[in-house]
Amino acid sequence: MTPTEFEALPLAAPLQRALRELNYQTPSPVQAQAIPLLLEGRDLLGCAQTGTGKTASFALPILHAIHSNPRQVRPKSCRTLVLAPTRELAGQVGKSFTTYGQHVRFRQTLIYGGVGQNPQVSAMRGGVDVLVATPGRLLDLIEQRAVDLSSVEFFVLDEVDRMLDMGFLRDVKRIVSLLPSNRQSLFFSATLAPNIVELAQTILRNPARVSIAPETTTAERIEQQVCFVDRESKKPLLEQLLRGQADAVEGKLTIVFSRTKHGANKLAKSLCAAGFPADAIHGNKSQAQREKALERFKKGLTPVLVATDVAARGVDVKDVGLVVNFDLPNEPEAYVHRIGRTGRAGADGRAVSFCADDELEYLREIEKVIKMPVPRWDDHQWHHEALAERHLRIKTGGGKAPQSQGGRRQGGGGNRRGNNGGTRDYSNASGRQNRRGPASR
Ligand code: ADP
Ligand code: MG
C-alpha cells in the first residue's frame, strides 16, 4: 500500500507540522514508496530522476529516527552521513534537512572543498546528528583525524551516477570502508548502469528497490524539443528563443547548457552584448563567484544562466521555465539531468536542444536512454531539414546515412514536418509533444 497523503505516514509530529507549513500534501512517488521502507529500517536502492523529491524521501525518515531516538553524539562523529557529488548539491541537501527538520532538535553541518577547512573542523568538534559532505574534503578531514565515521547509523549516497562520472569511485569506496557494518544504507542514482549496481551490492544489505521510470518524470511534465541547425545558427536561434521566452512568461528563468567552460564564458558574454543579461557558472569559477551568480539568477537579475554540466549539478531553482541545450551532452544521462533543471516541484517546463551535424550521434544515444524520440521543433528560419532527415535515417536504417543524400531537400507538401510515410515519425509520438511546435500554430 502506498499512502496518498503525508498524514497517513507514521512520521513524528514535528515533521508532520513542517510538511503542513511547507504545504506538502501528497508524497511524490519516490517518497510514497521509500519512506515506509526506510522507517522499517530497510536498506534502499533508489533509481529516480532529478526533481522527483528524493531528498525528502531520505531526510524525513532519518529525521524521524533522530527525533524518536535522541542520542549524545561522540566528538567528531556523526549519526548520519550523506555524500553528495558537489558543493551545491551538498548545500541543498543540508538546506532540506534544515527545512524538513525545523521543529526537530538536531545538529548538522556541511563539509565540502573550495573553502577554508577550519570552520568545518570546529563544527565537527562536538559531533553532529547529520553531516552532509562531498567525498574529497571529507577524506581530507578524516585523515587529519577531525572527523570520525565509526558511529554512523544512517549512510546516504546521493546522485551516485554523477559521483562516479566525477571520478569519486575510489574515494567513495574508501569512505564506505570506514563505516561500521551495523548501519542503514541508502543509495540513489538516476541511472543504474552495471558498474553502479555492482557498487550498490558492496554497500547495501538486502535492499528494497524503488524505481521511478523516467517516462513519468521527464517526458510527462517537461516539454522537450530538438532543433536541427548549423553550428553558426545556434546563437541567433537562442536569441530568438530568449526573446519569445521573455514575452511569453514574465519572470521565468533560463538555463543554457554549454559543453565547455570556455564556450560558457563566450556565450554569456555574447548574450549580454545582445541585450540578455546572462552569467556563466562552471568549474573554473570560485565557490564565491558561483554562489553570487546563482543568487543573481534566482532573483532574476540575470535571468539567463549559462552552465556546464558539473556546475549546474543540483541547481534547484523553482522558476526555471526553459532549459536550452546549446550543445548536446556527449553522455545521454547528462541530458536527463539537464532537462530536470526545469519542471521542478511539479511545474511545467520546456527543454529545447540544438543539434548540429556533429551531434546527431549524441541525439541518437539520448533517445535510446529516454526511450522516446525528442519531438522536432522546426518552426524557425534556421531549420536544417537535411540534418533532421539524416537523424531519422540513422535511427531507422541503422548506421550512418551518406551525407550527399537528402541535401537540403524540403520534402514535398507535408513532408517538411517530418511525416515521412513509413518511417518513424516525431509528430505523432504523442499528441501533446508539439504543443509549442508547428502543430499548434
Ligand atoms: P531530487 O533530489 O529528486 O532532484 P528534490 O528532493 O530536490 O528532488 O525535490 C525537488 C523539488 O520538489 C524541491 O524544490 C522540493 O522542495 C519539492 N518537493 C519535494 N517533495 C515534494 C512534495 N511531496 N510536495 C511538494 N513539493 C515537493
Ligand atoms: Mg537531489
CSV table of C-alpha atoms and ligand atoms in Angstrom, one decimal:
chain,number,residue,atom,x,y,z
A,1,MET,CA,0.0,0.0,0.0
A,2,THR,CA,1.4,3.4,-0.8
A,3,PRO,CA,0.0,6.3,1.2
A,4,THR,CA,-1.6,9.1,-0.8
A,5,GLU,CA,-1.2,11.7,2.0
A,6,PHE,CA,1.7,12.6,4.2
A,7,GLU,CA,-0.6,12.4,7.2
A,8,ALA,CA,-1.1,8.7,6.6
A,9,LEU,CA,2.6,8.1,7.1
A,10,PRO,CA,3.8,7.3,10.6
A,11,LEU,CA,6.1,10.4,10.7
A,12,ALA,CA,6.7,12.2,14.0
A,13,ALA,CA,4.6,15.2,14.8
A,14,PRO,CA,7.3,17.9,14.3
A,15,LEU,CA,7.8,16.5,10.8
A,16,GLN,CA,4.1,16.5,10.0
A,17,ARG,CA,4.0,20.1,11.2
A,18,ALA,CA,6.9,21.1,9.0
A,19,LEU,CA,5.2,19.4,6.0
A,20,ARG,CA,2.0,21.2,6.7
A,21,GLU,CA,3.8,24.5,6.9
A,22,LEU,CA,5.6,23.8,3.6
A,23,ASN,CA,2.2,22.9,2.1
A,24,TYR,CA,3.4,19.5,1.1
A,25,GLN,CA,0.3,17.3,0.9
A,26,THR,CA,0.9,14.4,-1.4
A,27,PRO,CA,4.2,12.4,-1.2
A,28,SER,CA,5.8,12.1,-4.6
A,29,PRO,CA,6.0,8.5,-5.9
A,30,VAL,CA,9.6,8.0,-4.6
A,31,GLN,CA,8.6,9.4,-1.3
A,32,ALA,CA,5.4,7.2,-1.1
A,33,GLN,CA,7.4,4.1,-1.8
A,34,ALA,CA,10.7,4.8,0.1
A,35,ILE,CA,9.5,6.4,3.3
A,36,PRO,CA,7.6,3.4,4.8
A,37,LEU,CA,10.5,1.0,3.8
A,38,LEU,CA,13.1,3.3,5.4
A,39,LEU,CA,11.0,3.7,8.6
A,40,GLU,CA,11.2,-0.1,8.9
A,41,GLY,CA,15.0,0.2,8.8
A,42,ARG,CA,15.5,-1.3,5.4
A,43,ASP,CA,18.4,-0.5,3.1
A,44,LEU,CA,17.3,1.1,-0.1
A,45,LEU,CA,18.4,1.2,-3.7
A,46,GLY,CA,16.5,4.1,-5.3
A,47,CYS,CA,16.5,4.9,-9.0
A,48,ALA,CA,14.8,8.2,-9.9
A,49,GLN,CA,15.4,11.3,-11.9
A,50,THR,CA,16.1,14.7,-10.6
A,51,GLY,CA,13.2,16.7,-9.4
A,52,THR,CA,11.3,13.6,-8.1
A,53,GLY,CA,11.7,14.6,-4.4
A,54,LYS,CA,14.4,12.2,-3.4
A,55,THR,CA,15.8,14.4,-0.7
A,56,ALA,CA,12.6,14.3,1.4
A,57,SER,CA,12.4,10.6,0.8
A,58,PHE,CA,15.5,10.1,2.9
A,59,ALA,CA,15.6,13.2,5.1
A,60,LEU,CA,12.2,12.6,6.6
A,61,PRO,CA,12.8,9.0,7.8
A,62,ILE,CA,16.2,9.9,9.1
A,63,LEU,CA,14.9,13.0,11.0
A,64,HIS,CA,12.1,10.8,12.3
A,65,ALA,CA,14.7,8.3,13.7
A,66,ILE,CA,16.8,11.1,15.2
A,67,HIS,CA,13.8,12.7,16.8
A,68,SER,CA,12.4,9.4,18.2
A,69,ASN,CA,15.8,8.2,19.5
A,70,PRO,CA,17.9,11.3,20.6
A,71,ARG,CA,21.4,10.3,21.5
A,72,GLN,CA,24.5,12.0,22.6
A,73,VAL,CA,26.9,12.1,19.7
A,74,ARG,CA,30.6,11.5,20.3
A,75,PRO,CA,33.1,14.2,19.5
A,76,LYS,CA,34.0,14.4,15.8
A,77,SER,CA,31.3,11.9,15.0
A,78,CYS,CA,28.0,11.9,13.1
A,79,ARG,CA,24.9,9.7,13.3
A,80,THR,CA,24.1,10.4,9.7
A,81,LEU,CA,26.4,10.8,6.7
A,82,VAL,CA,25.1,12.0,3.4
A,83,LEU,CA,27.6,12.0,0.5
A,84,ALA,CA,26.8,14.3,-2.4
A,85,PRO,CA,28.9,14.9,-5.6
A,86,THR,CA,29.1,18.7,-5.5
A,87,ARG,CA,29.2,21.6,-3.1
A,88,GLU,CA,25.9,23.0,-4.5
A,89,LEU,CA,24.2,19.7,-4.1
A,90,ALA,CA,25.5,19.2,-0.6
A,91,GLY,CA,24.3,22.7,0.3
A,92,GLN,CA,20.9,21.9,-1.0
A,93,VAL,CA,20.6,18.6,0.9
A,94,GLY,CA,21.7,20.5,4.1
A,95,LYS,CA,19.1,23.1,3.5
A,96,SER,CA,16.4,20.4,3.0
A,97,PHE,CA,17.3,18.8,6.4
A,98,THR,CA,17.1,22.2,8.0
A,99,THR,CA,13.7,22.9,6.4
A,100,TYR,CA,12.1,19.5,7.0
A,101,GLY,CA,13.6,19.3,10.5
A,102,GLN,CA,12.8,22.9,11.6
A,103,HIS,CA,10.8,21.6,14.5
A,104,VAL,CA,13.2,18.8,15.4
A,105,ARG,CA,16.2,19.2,17.7
A,106,PHE,CA,19.2,18.1,15.9
A,107,ARG,CA,22.6,19.3,14.9
A,108,GLN,CA,24.0,19.3,11.4
A,109,THR,CA,26.9,20.6,9.4
A,110,LEU,CA,28.4,20.6,5.9
A,111,ILE,CA,31.8,19.6,4.7
A,112,TYR,CA,33.0,20.5,1.2
A,113,GLY,CA,36.1,21.7,-0.6
A,114,GLY,CA,36.9,25.1,-2.1
A,115,VAL,CA,36.6,26.9,1.2
A,116,GLY,CA,38.7,27.1,4.3
A,117,GLN,CA,38.6,23.9,6.4
A,118,ASN,CA,38.8,25.4,9.9
A,119,PRO,CA,35.2,26.3,10.4
A,120,GLN,CA,34.3,22.7,9.3
A,121,VAL,CA,36.8,21.2,11.7
A,122,SER,CA,35.3,23.2,14.6
A,123,ALA,CA,31.8,22.4,13.6
A,124,MET,CA,32.6,18.7,13.9
A,125,ARG,CA,34.3,19.0,17.2
A,126,GLY,CA,31.3,18.3,19.3
A,127,GLY,CA,29.8,15.8,16.9
A,128,VAL,CA,26.6,16.2,14.8
A,129,ASP,CA,23.5,14.3,14.0
A,130,VAL,CA,23.7,15.0,10.3
A,131,LEU,CA,26.8,15.5,8.2
A,132,VAL,CA,26.4,16.3,4.5
A,133,ALA,CA,29.7,16.1,2.7
A,134,THR,CA,31.5,15.9,-0.6
A,135,PRO,CA,33.9,12.9,-0.8
A,136,GLY,CA,37.3,14.7,-1.3
A,137,ARG,CA,37.2,17.1,1.6
A,138,LEU,CA,35.6,14.6,3.9
A,139,LEU,CA,38.6,12.2,3.3
A,140,ASP,CA,41.0,15.1,4.0
A,141,LEU,CA,39.4,15.8,7.3
A,142,ILE,CA,39.3,12.1,8.2
A,143,GLU,CA,43.0,11.8,7.5
A,144,GLN,CA,43.6,14.8,9.8
A,145,ARG,CA,41.5,13.0,12.5
A,146,ALA,CA,39.0,15.8,12.5
A,147,VAL,CA,36.1,13.5,11.5
A,148,ASP,CA,35.4,10.0,12.8
A,149,LEU,CA,32.9,7.8,11.0
A,150,SER,CA,32.8,4.9,13.4
A,151,SER,CA,29.3,5.8,14.8
A,152,VAL,CA,27.4,6.4,11.6
A,153,GLU,CA,23.9,4.9,11.8
A,154,PHE,CA,22.5,6.2,8.5
A,155,PHE,CA,24.5,6.4,5.3
A,156,VAL,CA,23.2,8.1,2.2
A,157,LEU,CA,24.8,8.2,-1.2
A,158,ASP,CA,23.0,10.7,-3.3
A,159,GLU,CA,23.4,11.1,-7.1
A,160,VAL,CA,25.7,8.1,-7.3
A,161,ASP,CA,25.9,8.1,-11.1
A,162,ARG,CA,27.2,11.7,-11.1
A,163,MET,CA,29.6,10.9,-8.3
A,164,LEU,CA,31.2,8.2,-10.5
A,165,ASP,CA,31.2,10.4,-13.5
A,166,MET,CA,33.2,12.8,-11.4
A,167,GLY,CA,35.8,10.2,-10.6
A,168,PHE,CA,34.8,9.7,-6.9
A,169,LEU,CA,34.6,5.9,-7.0
A,170,ARG,CA,37.8,5.3,-5.1
A,171,ASP,CA,37.0,8.0,-2.5
A,172,VAL,CA,33.5,6.5,-2.0
A,173,LYS,CA,34.9,3.0,-1.5
A,174,ARG,CA,37.4,4.3,1.0
A,175,ILE,CA,34.7,6.1,2.9
A,176,VAL,CA,32.5,3.1,2.9
A,177,SER,CA,35.4,1.0,4.3
A,178,LEU,CA,35.5,3.3,7.4
A,179,LEU,CA,31.8,2.9,8.2
A,180,PRO,CA,30.5,0.5,10.9
A,181,SER,CA,28.8,-2.5,9.4
A,182,ASN,CA,25.8,-2.1,11.5
A,183,ARG,CA,24.1,0.8,9.7
A,184,GLN,CA,21.2,1.6,7.4
A,185,SER,CA,22.4,2.5,3.9
A,186,LEU,CA,20.5,4.4,1.1
A,187,PHE,CA,21.7,4.6,-2.4
A,188,PHE,CA,20.3,6.9,-5.0
A,189,SER,CA,21.1,7.2,-8.7
A,190,ALA,CA,19.3,8.5,-11.8
A,191,THR,CA,20.6,5.5,-13.7
A,192,LEU,CA,21.5,2.0,-12.7
A,193,ALA,CA,24.3,1.1,-15.1
A,194,PRO,CA,26.1,-2.3,-14.3
A,195,ASN,CA,29.0,-0.6,-12.5
A,196,ILE,CA,26.6,1.3,-10.3
A,197,VAL,CA,24.6,-1.8,-9.4
A,198,GLU,CA,27.9,-3.5,-8.6
A,199,LEU,CA,28.9,-0.7,-6.2
A,200,ALA,CA,25.5,-0.8,-4.6
A,201,GLN,CA,25.9,-4.5,-3.9
A,202,THR,CA,29.0,-3.8,-1.9
A,203,ILE,CA,27.3,-1.2,0.2
A,204,LEU,CA,23.7,-2.3,0.7
A,205,ARG,CA,22.3,-5.2,2.7
A,206,ASN,CA,19.2,-6.9,1.2
A,207,PRO,CA,18.0,-3.6,-0.1
A,208,ALA,CA,14.4,-2.7,-1.1
A,209,ARG,CA,14.3,-1.3,-4.6
A,210,VAL,CA,12.4,1.8,-5.6
A,211,SER,CA,12.4,2.8,-9.2
A,212,ILE,CA,10.6,5.6,-10.9
A,213,ALA,CA,10.6,5.3,-14.6
A,214,PRO,CA,12.0,8.3,-16.5
A,215,GLU,CA,8.9,8.4,-18.7
A,216,THR,CA,6.6,9.6,-15.9
A,217,THR,CA,9.0,12.3,-14.7
A,218,THR,CA,10.8,13.8,-17.7
A,219,ALA,CA,8.6,13.2,-20.6
A,220,GLU,CA,5.3,14.0,-18.9
A,221,ARG,CA,6.0,17.3,-17.3
A,222,ILE,CA,8.8,18.7,-19.4
A,223,GLU,CA,8.1,19.6,-23.0
A,224,GLN,CA,11.1,18.5,-25.0
A,225,GLN,CA,12.1,19.7,-28.4
A,226,VAL,CA,15.0,19.4,-30.7
A,227,CYS,CA,16.1,21.9,-33.4
A,228,PHE,CA,18.3,20.7,-36.2
A,229,VAL,CA,20.6,23.6,-37.1
A,230,ASP,CA,24.1,24.5,-38.3
A,231,ARG,CA,26.6,25.4,-35.7
A,232,GLU,CA,26.6,29.1,-36.7
A,233,SER,CA,22.8,29.3,-36.4
A,234,LYS,CA,22.7,28.3,-32.8
A,235,LYS,CA,23.4,31.8,-31.4
A,236,PRO,CA,20.6,33.7,-33.4
A,237,LEU,CA,18.2,30.8,-32.7
A,238,LEU,CA,19.0,31.1,-29.0
A,239,GLU,CA,18.3,34.8,-29.1
A,240,GLN,CA,15.0,34.3,-30.8
A,241,LEU,CA,14.1,31.7,-28.1
A,242,LEU,CA,15.0,34.0,-25.3
A,243,ARG,CA,13.0,36.8,-26.8
A,244,GLY,CA,10.0,34.6,-27.1
A,245,GLN,CA,10.5,33.4,-23.6
A,246,ALA,CA,10.7,36.9,-22.2
A,247,ASP,CA,7.4,37.8,-24.0
A,248,ALA,CA,5.5,34.7,-23.1
A,249,VAL,CA,6.4,34.1,-19.4
A,250,GLU,CA,7.3,37.0,-17.3
A,251,GLY,CA,9.8,36.3,-14.6
A,252,LYS,CA,10.8,32.8,-15.8
A,253,LEU,CA,14.4,31.9,-15.8
A,254,THR,CA,16.5,30.1,-18.5
A,255,ILE,CA,19.5,27.8,-18.1
A,256,VAL,CA,21.6,27.3,-21.2
A,257,PHE,CA,24.0,24.4,-21.2
A,258,SER,CA,27.4,24.5,-22.9
A,259,ARG,CA,29.7,21.6,-23.2
A,260,THR,CA,32.9,23.6,-22.3
A,261,LYS,CA,33.8,26.2,-19.8
A,262,HIS,CA,35.3,28.4,-22.5
A,263,GLY,CA,32.1,28.1,-24.5
A,264,ALA,CA,30.0,29.0,-21.5
A,265,ASN,CA,32.0,32.2,-20.9
A,266,LYS,CA,31.9,33.2,-24.5
A,267,LEU,CA,28.2,32.6,-24.8
A,268,ALA,CA,27.3,34.5,-21.7
A,269,LYS,CA,29.4,37.5,-23.0
A,270,SER,CA,27.7,37.5,-26.3
A,271,LEU,CA,24.2,37.2,-24.8
A,272,CYS,CA,25.0,40.2,-22.6
A,273,ALA,CA,26.1,42.1,-25.7
A,274,ALA,CA,22.8,41.2,-27.4
A,275,GLY,CA,20.8,42.6,-24.5
A,276,PHE,CA,20.1,39.4,-22.5
A,277,PRO,CA,21.6,39.7,-19.0
A,278,ALA,CA,23.5,36.5,-18.6
A,279,ASP,CA,26.1,34.9,-16.3
A,280,ALA,CA,28.2,31.8,-16.6
A,281,ILE,CA,28.9,29.2,-14.0
A,282,HIS,CA,31.4,26.4,-14.4
A,283,GLY,CA,34.2,24.5,-12.6
A,284,ASN,CA,36.8,27.2,-13.1
A,285,LYS,CA,34.9,29.8,-11.0
A,286,SER,CA,35.4,30.0,-7.3
A,287,GLN,CA,32.7,28.9,-4.9
A,288,ALA,CA,32.0,32.6,-4.0
A,289,GLN,CA,31.6,33.5,-7.7
A,290,ARG,CA,29.3,30.6,-8.3
A,291,GLU,CA,27.1,31.4,-5.3
A,292,LYS,CA,26.9,35.1,-6.3
A,293,ALA,CA,25.9,34.1,-9.9
A,294,LEU,CA,23.3,31.7,-8.6
A,295,GLU,CA,21.9,34.4,-6.2
A,296,ARG,CA,21.6,36.9,-9.0
A,297,PHE,CA,20.0,34.3,-11.2
A,298,LYS,CA,17.4,33.3,-8.6
A,299,LYS,CA,16.5,36.9,-8.1
A,300,GLY,CA,16.0,37.3,-11.8
A,301,LEU,CA,18.7,40.0,-12.1
A,302,THR,CA,20.5,37.8,-14.7
A,303,PRO,CA,17.6,35.7,-15.9
A,304,VAL,CA,19.9,33.6,-18.1
A,305,LEU,CA,22.5,31.3,-16.7
A,306,VAL,CA,25.0,29.6,-19.0
A,307,ALA,CA,26.3,26.5,-17.3
A,308,THR,CA,28.4,23.4,-17.8
A,309,ASP,CA,27.1,20.0,-16.5
A,310,VAL,CA,29.2,19.8,-13.4
A,311,ALA,CA,28.4,23.4,-12.3
A,312,ALA,CA,24.7,23.0,-12.8
A,313,ARG,CA,24.5,19.8,-10.8
A,314,GLY,CA,21.9,20.1,-8.2
A,315,VAL,CA,20.9,23.6,-9.0
A,316,ASP,CA,17.4,23.6,-7.7
A,317,VAL,CA,15.7,26.9,-8.8
A,318,LYS,CA,11.9,26.7,-9.0
A,319,ASP,CA,11.3,29.3,-11.7
A,320,VAL,CA,13.4,27.8,-14.5
A,321,GLY,CA,10.9,27.7,-17.4
A,322,LEU,CA,13.3,26.9,-20.1
A,323,VAL,CA,16.4,24.8,-20.5
A,324,VAL,CA,18.4,25.1,-23.7
A,325,ASN,CA,21.0,22.6,-24.7
A,326,PHE,CA,23.1,24.8,-26.8
A,327,ASP,CA,25.4,21.8,-27.1
A,328,LEU,CA,24.1,18.3,-26.7
A,329,PRO,CA,25.9,16.4,-24.0
A,330,ASN,CA,28.0,13.5,-25.1
A,331,GLU,CA,26.7,11.3,-22.4
A,332,PRO,CA,23.0,10.7,-22.6
A,333,GLU,CA,22.4,10.6,-18.8
A,334,ALA,CA,23.5,14.2,-18.6
A,335,TYR,CA,20.6,15.1,-20.9
A,336,VAL,CA,18.2,13.8,-18.3
A,337,HIS,CA,19.9,15.7,-15.6
A,338,ARG,CA,19.9,18.9,-17.6
A,339,ILE,CA,16.3,18.9,-18.6
A,340,GLY,CA,15.5,18.1,-14.9
A,341,ARG,CA,16.6,21.7,-14.1
A,342,THR,CA,13.2,22.8,-15.4
A,343,GLY,CA,9.8,21.5,-14.3
A,344,ARG,CA,10.8,21.5,-10.7
A,345,ALA,CA,8.2,20.8,-8.0
A,346,GLY,CA,5.5,19.9,-10.4
A,347,ALA,CA,5.8,23.0,-12.6
A,348,ASP,CA,5.7,22.8,-16.3
A,349,GLY,CA,9.0,23.2,-18.1
A,350,ARG,CA,10.3,23.3,-21.6
A,351,ALA,CA,13.7,21.9,-22.8
A,352,VAL,CA,15.0,22.8,-26.3
A,353,SER,CA,18.0,21.1,-27.7
A,354,PHE,CA,20.1,22.3,-30.6
A,355,CYS,CA,21.5,19.6,-32.7
A,356,ALA,CA,24.2,20.3,-35.3
A,357,ASP,CA,25.8,18.0,-37.8
A,358,ASP,CA,28.4,16.5,-35.3
A,359,GLU,CA,25.8,15.9,-32.6
A,360,LEU,CA,23.5,13.5,-34.4
A,361,GLU,CA,25.1,10.6,-32.7
A,362,TYR,CA,24.5,12.1,-29.3
A,363,LEU,CA,20.9,12.7,-30.0
A,364,ARG,CA,20.5,9.1,-31.0
A,365,GLU,CA,22.0,7.9,-27.7
A,366,ILE,CA,19.8,10.3,-25.8
A,367,GLU,CA,16.7,9.0,-27.5
A,368,LYS,CA,17.7,5.4,-26.6
A,369,VAL,CA,18.0,6.4,-22.9
A,370,ILE,CA,14.8,8.3,-22.7
A,371,LYS,CA,13.1,5.7,-24.8
A,372,MET,CA,11.3,8.2,-27.0
A,373,PRO,CA,12.1,10.4,-29.9
A,374,VAL,CA,12.6,14.1,-28.9
A,375,PRO,CA,9.9,15.9,-30.8
A,376,ARG,CA,11.2,18.3,-33.5
A,377,TRP,CA,10.7,22.0,-33.5
A,378,ASP,CA,11.3,23.3,-37.0
A,379,ASP,CA,9.3,26.5,-36.9
A,380,HIS,CA,12.2,28.9,-37.2
A,381,GLN,CA,14.3,30.2,-40.0
A,382,TRP,CA,17.4,28.2,-39.2
A,383,HIS,CA,15.9,24.8,-39.5
A,384,HIS,CA,18.1,22.4,-41.3
A,385,GLU,CA,15.9,19.8,-42.9
A,386,ALA,CA,18.7,17.6,-44.3
A,387,LEU,CA,20.1,17.1,-40.8
A,388,ALA,CA,16.7,16.1,-39.5
A,389,GLU,CA,16.3,13.6,-42.3
A,390,ARG,CA,19.8,12.2,-41.6
A,391,HIS,CA,18.8,11.7,-38.0
A,392,LEU,CA,15.7,9.8,-39.0
A,393,ARG,CA,17.7,7.6,-41.3
A,394,ILE,CA,20.4,6.9,-38.7
A,395,LYS,CA,17.6,5.8,-36.4
A,396,THR,CA,15.5,3.8,-38.7
A,397,GLY,CA,18.1,2.5,-41.2
A,398,GLY,CA,20.8,1.9,-38.7
A,399,GLY,CA,24.3,3.2,-39.3
A,400,LYS,CA,25.3,6.5,-40.9
A,401,ALA,CA,23.5,7.6,-44.0
A,402,PRO,CA,25.7,9.1,-46.7
A,403,GLN,CA,25.9,12.8,-46.4
A,404,SER,CA,25.1,13.5,-50.0
A,405,GLN,CA,21.6,12.0,-49.8
A,406,GLY,CA,18.8,14.3,-48.9
A,407,GLY,CA,20.7,17.6,-49.2
A,408,ARG,CA,18.6,20.5,-48.2
A,409,ARG,CA,15.6,19.0,-49.7
A,410,GLN,CA,12.5,20.5,-48.2
A,411,GLY,CA,10.3,17.5,-49.0
A,412,GLY,CA,7.0,17.7,-50.8
A,413,GLY,CA,4.0,19.1,-49.0
A,414,GLY,CA,3.6,17.7,-45.5
A,415,ASN,CA,6.9,16.0,-45.6
A,416,ARG,CA,8.6,19.1,-44.3
A,417,ARG,CA,7.3,18.4,-40.8
A,418,GLY,CA,8.7,15.0,-40.8
A,419,ASN,CA,5.7,12.9,-41.8
A,420,ASN,CA,7.9,10.6,-43.8
A,421,GLY,CA,5.4,8.0,-44.8
A,422,GLY,CA,6.5,4.7,-43.3
A,423,THR,CA,9.5,6.0,-41.3
A,424,ARG,CA,9.2,6.6,-37.6
A,425,ASP,CA,7.7,10.0,-37.0
A,426,TYR,CA,8.1,12.6,-34.3
A,427,SER,CA,4.9,14.4,-34.8
A,428,ASN,CA,2.6,11.6,-33.8
A,429,ALA,CA,4.7,10.2,-30.9
A,430,SER,CA,2.3,11.9,-28.6
A,431,GLY,CA,-0.4,14.5,-29.1
A,432,ARG,CA,0.9,16.9,-26.5
A,433,GLN,CA,4.5,17.0,-27.6
A,434,ASN,CA,4.1,19.6,-30.2
A,435,ARG,CA,2.2,22.0,-28.1
A,436,ARG,CA,4.6,24.8,-28.9
A,437,GLY,CA,5.7,23.3,-32.2
A,438,PRO,CA,4.4,23.8,-35.6
A,439,ALA,CA,1.2,21.8,-35.0
A,440,SER,CA,0.0,24.4,-32.5
A,441,ARG,CA,0.0,27.3,-34.8
B,1,ADP,P1,15.6,15.4,-6.4
B,1,ADP,O1,16.6,15.2,-5.3
B,1,ADP,O2,14.9,14.1,-6.7
B,1,ADP,O3,16.1,16.1,-7.6
B,1,ADP,P2,14.4,17.3,-4.6
B,1,ADP,O4,14.4,16.5,-3.4
B,1,ADP,O5,15.5,18.3,-4.7
B,1,ADP,O6,14.4,16.3,-5.9
B,1,ADP,O7,13.0,18.0,-4.8
B,1,ADP,C1,12.7,18.7,-5.9
B,1,ADP,C2,11.7,19.9,-5.5
B,1,ADP,O8,10.4,19.4,-5.2
B,1,ADP,C3,12.2,20.7,-4.3
B,1,ADP,O9,12.0,22.0,-4.5
B,1,ADP,C4,11.3,20.2,-3.2
B,1,ADP,O10,11.1,21.2,-2.2
B,1,ADP,C5,10.0,19.9,-3.9
B,1,ADP,N1,9.2,18.8,-3.3
B,1,ADP,C6,9.7,17.6,-2.9
B,1,ADP,N2,8.7,16.8,-2.4
B,1,ADP,C7,7.6,17.5,-2.5
B,1,ADP,C8,6.2,17.2,-2.2
B,1,ADP,N3,5.8,16.0,-1.7
B,1,ADP,N4,5.3,18.1,-2.4
B,1,ADP,C9,5.7,19.3,-2.9
B,1,ADP,N5,6.9,19.7,-3.3
B,1,ADP,C10,7.9,18.8,-3.1
B,2,MG,MG,18.5,15.5,-5.1
